[in-house]
JSON list of C-alpha atoms in Angstrom, two decimals:
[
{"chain": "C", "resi": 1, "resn": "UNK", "atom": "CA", "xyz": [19.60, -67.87, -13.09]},
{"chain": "C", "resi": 2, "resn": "UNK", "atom": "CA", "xyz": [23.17, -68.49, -12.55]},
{"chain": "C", "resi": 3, "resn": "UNK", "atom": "CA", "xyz": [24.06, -67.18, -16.01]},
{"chain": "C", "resi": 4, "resn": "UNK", "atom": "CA", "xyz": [21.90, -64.24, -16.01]},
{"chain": "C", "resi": 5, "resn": "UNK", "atom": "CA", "xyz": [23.70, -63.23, -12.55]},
{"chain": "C", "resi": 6, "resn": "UNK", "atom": "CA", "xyz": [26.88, -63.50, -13.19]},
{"chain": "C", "resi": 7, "resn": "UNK", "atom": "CA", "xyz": [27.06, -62.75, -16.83]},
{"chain": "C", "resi": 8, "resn": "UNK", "atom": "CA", "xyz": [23.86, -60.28, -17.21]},
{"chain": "C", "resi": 9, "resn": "UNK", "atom": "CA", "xyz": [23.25, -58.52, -13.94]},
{"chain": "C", "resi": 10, "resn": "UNK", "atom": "CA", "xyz": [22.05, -55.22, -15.25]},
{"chain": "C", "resi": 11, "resn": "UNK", "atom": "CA", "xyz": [19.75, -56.50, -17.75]},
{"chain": "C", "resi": 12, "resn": "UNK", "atom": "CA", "xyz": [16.43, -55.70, -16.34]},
{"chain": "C", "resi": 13, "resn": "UNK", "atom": "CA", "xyz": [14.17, -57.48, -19.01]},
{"chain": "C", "resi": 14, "resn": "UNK", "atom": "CA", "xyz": [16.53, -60.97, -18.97]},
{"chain": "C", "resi": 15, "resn": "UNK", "atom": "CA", "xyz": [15.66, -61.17, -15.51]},
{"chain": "C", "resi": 16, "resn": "UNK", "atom": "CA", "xyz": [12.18, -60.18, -16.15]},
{"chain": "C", "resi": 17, "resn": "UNK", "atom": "CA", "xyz": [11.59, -62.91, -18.50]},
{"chain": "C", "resi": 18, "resn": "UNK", "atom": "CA", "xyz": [13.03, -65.57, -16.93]},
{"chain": "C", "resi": 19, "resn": "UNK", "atom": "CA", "xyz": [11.46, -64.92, -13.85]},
{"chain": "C", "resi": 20, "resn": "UNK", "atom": "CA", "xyz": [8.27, -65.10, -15.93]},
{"chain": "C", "resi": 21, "resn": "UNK", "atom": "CA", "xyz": [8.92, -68.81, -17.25]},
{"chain": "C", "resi": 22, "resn": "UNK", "atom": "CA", "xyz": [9.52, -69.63, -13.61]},
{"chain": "C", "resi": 23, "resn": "UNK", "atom": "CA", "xyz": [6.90, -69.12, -12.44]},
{"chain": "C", "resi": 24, "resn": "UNK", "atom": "CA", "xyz": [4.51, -70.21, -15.56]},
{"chain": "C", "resi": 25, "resn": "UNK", "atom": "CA", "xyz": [6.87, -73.36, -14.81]},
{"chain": "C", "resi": 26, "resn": "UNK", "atom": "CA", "xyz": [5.91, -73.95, -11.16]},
{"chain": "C", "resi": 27, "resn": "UNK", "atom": "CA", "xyz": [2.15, -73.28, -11.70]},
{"chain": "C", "resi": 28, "resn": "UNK", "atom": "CA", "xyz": [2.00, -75.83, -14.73]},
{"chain": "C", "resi": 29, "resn": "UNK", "atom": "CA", "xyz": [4.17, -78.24, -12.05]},
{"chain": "C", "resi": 30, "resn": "UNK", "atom": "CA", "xyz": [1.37, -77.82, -9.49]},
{"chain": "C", "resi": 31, "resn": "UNK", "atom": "CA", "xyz": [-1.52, -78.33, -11.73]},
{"chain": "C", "resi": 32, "resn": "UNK", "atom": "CA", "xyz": [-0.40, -81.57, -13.01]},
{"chain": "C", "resi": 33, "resn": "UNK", "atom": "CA", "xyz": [-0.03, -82.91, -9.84]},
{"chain": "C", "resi": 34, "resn": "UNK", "atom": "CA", "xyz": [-3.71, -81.71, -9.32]},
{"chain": "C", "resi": 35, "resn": "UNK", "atom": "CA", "xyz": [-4.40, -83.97, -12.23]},
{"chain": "C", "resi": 36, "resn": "UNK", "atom": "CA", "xyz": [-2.43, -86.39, -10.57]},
{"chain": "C", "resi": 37, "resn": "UNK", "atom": "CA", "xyz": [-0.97, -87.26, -13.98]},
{"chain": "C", "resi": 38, "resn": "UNK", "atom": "CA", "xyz": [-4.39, -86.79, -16.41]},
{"chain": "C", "resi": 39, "resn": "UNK", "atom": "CA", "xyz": [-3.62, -84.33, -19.63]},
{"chain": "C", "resi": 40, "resn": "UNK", "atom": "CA", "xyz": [-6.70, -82.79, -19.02]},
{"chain": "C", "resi": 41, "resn": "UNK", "atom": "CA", "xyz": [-9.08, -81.55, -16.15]},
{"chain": "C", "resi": 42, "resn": "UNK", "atom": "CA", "xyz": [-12.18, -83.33, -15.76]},
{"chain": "C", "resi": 43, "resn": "UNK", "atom": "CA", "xyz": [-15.20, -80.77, -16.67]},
{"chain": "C", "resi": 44, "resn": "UNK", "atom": "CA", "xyz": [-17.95, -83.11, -14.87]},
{"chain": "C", "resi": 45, "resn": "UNK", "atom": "CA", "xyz": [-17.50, -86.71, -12.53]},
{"chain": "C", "resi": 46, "resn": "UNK", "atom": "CA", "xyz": [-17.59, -89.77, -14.15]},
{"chain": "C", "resi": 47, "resn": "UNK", "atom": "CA", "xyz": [-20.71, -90.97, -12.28]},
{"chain": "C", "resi": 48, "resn": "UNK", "atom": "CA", "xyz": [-22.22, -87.26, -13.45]},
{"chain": "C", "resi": 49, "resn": "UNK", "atom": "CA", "xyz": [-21.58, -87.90, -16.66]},
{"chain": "C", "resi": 50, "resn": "UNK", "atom": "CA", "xyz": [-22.17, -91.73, -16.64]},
{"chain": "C", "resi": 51, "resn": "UNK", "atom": "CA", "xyz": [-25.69, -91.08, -15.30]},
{"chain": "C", "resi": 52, "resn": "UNK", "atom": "CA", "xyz": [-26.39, -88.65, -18.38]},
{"chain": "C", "resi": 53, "resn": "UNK", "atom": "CA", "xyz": [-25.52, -91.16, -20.78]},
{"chain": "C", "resi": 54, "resn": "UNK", "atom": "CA", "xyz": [-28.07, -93.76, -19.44]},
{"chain": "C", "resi": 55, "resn": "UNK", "atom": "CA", "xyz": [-30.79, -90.82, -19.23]},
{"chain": "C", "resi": 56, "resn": "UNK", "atom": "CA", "xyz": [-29.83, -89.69, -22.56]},
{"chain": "C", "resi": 57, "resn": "UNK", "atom": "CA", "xyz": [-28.98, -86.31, -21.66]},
{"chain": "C", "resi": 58, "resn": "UNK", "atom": "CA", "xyz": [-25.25, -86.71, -22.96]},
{"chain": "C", "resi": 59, "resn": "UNK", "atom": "CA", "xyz": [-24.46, -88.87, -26.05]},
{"chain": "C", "resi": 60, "resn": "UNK", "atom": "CA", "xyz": [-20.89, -90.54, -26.00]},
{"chain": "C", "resi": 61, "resn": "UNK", "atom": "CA", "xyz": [-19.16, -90.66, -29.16]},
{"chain": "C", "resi": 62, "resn": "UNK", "atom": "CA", "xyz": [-15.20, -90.34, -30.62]},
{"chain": "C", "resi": 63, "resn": "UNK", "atom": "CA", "xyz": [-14.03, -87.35, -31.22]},
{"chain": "C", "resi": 64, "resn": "UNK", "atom": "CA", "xyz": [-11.64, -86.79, -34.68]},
{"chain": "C", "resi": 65, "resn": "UNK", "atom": "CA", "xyz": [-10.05, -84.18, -35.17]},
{"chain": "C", "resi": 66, "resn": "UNK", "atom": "CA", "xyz": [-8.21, -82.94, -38.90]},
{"chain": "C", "resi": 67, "resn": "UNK", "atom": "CA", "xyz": [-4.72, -82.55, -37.64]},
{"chain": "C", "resi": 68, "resn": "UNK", "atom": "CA", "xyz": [-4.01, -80.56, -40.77]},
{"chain": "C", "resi": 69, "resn": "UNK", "atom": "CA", "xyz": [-7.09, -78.07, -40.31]},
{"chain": "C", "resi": 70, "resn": "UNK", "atom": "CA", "xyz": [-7.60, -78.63, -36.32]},
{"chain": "C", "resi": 71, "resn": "UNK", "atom": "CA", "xyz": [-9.69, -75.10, -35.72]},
{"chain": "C", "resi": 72, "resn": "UNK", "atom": "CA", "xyz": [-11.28, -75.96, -38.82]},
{"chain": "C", "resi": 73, "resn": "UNK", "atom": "CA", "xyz": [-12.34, -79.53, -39.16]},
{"chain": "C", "resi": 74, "resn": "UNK", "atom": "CA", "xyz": [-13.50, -82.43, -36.58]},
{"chain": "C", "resi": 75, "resn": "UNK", "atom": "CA", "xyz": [-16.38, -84.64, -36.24]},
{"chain": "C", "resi": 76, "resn": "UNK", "atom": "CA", "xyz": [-18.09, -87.14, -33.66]},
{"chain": "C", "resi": 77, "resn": "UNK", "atom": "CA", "xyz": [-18.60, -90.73, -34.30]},
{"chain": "C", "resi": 78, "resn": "UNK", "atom": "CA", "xyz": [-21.57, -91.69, -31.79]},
{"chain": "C", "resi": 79, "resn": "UNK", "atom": "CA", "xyz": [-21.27, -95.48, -30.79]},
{"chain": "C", "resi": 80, "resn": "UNK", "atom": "CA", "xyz": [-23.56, -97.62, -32.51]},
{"chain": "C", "resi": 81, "resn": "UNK", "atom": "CA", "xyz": [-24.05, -95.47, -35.37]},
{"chain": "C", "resi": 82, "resn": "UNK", "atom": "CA", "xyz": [-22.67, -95.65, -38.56]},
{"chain": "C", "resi": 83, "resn": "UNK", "atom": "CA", "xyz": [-23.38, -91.77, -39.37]},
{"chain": "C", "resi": 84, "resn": "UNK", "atom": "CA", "xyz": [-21.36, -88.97, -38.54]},
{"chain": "C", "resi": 85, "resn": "UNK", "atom": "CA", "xyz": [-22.02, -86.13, -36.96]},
{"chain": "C", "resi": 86, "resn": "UNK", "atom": "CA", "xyz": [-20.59, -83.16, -37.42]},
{"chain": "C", "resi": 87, "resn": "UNK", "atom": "CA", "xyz": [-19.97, -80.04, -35.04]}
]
């Protein structure tokens, strides 16, 4: 900010953008300490989702994911069976 002040003052856009990243900054701050440190939100509660596993609504499984061909490739390896399946 400093920089762009002292060095930049009349360019619009400069100031524009890196007000931007500020603020994209802050917010991404204040939703990790939501998280309070996780990498991502949980979608459901554990004891949601731990009660669908036991009813069999939700299967639990590993997740692997090409890292070459991400968008493209990924499967699920459910526990306790030697099959995958794909999705």
């Amino acid at each position: 900010q400093n920089y762009l002040d002292n060095f930049w003052p009349d360019l619009k856009a400069a100031h524009e953008l890196f007000d931007s990243i500020l603020q994209a900054r802050r917010e991404r701050e204040s939703e990790s300490q939501e998280n309070r440190g996780k990498e991502y939100p949980e979608h459901l509660p554990v004891e949601i989702l731990e009660a669908g596993i036991k009813s069999g609504r939700y299967i639990q499984g590993i997740l692997s994911v090409n890292k070459h061909r991400a968008q493209l490739e990924a499967f699920v390896r459910l526990q306790g069976f030697g099959s995958k399946e794909t999705g």
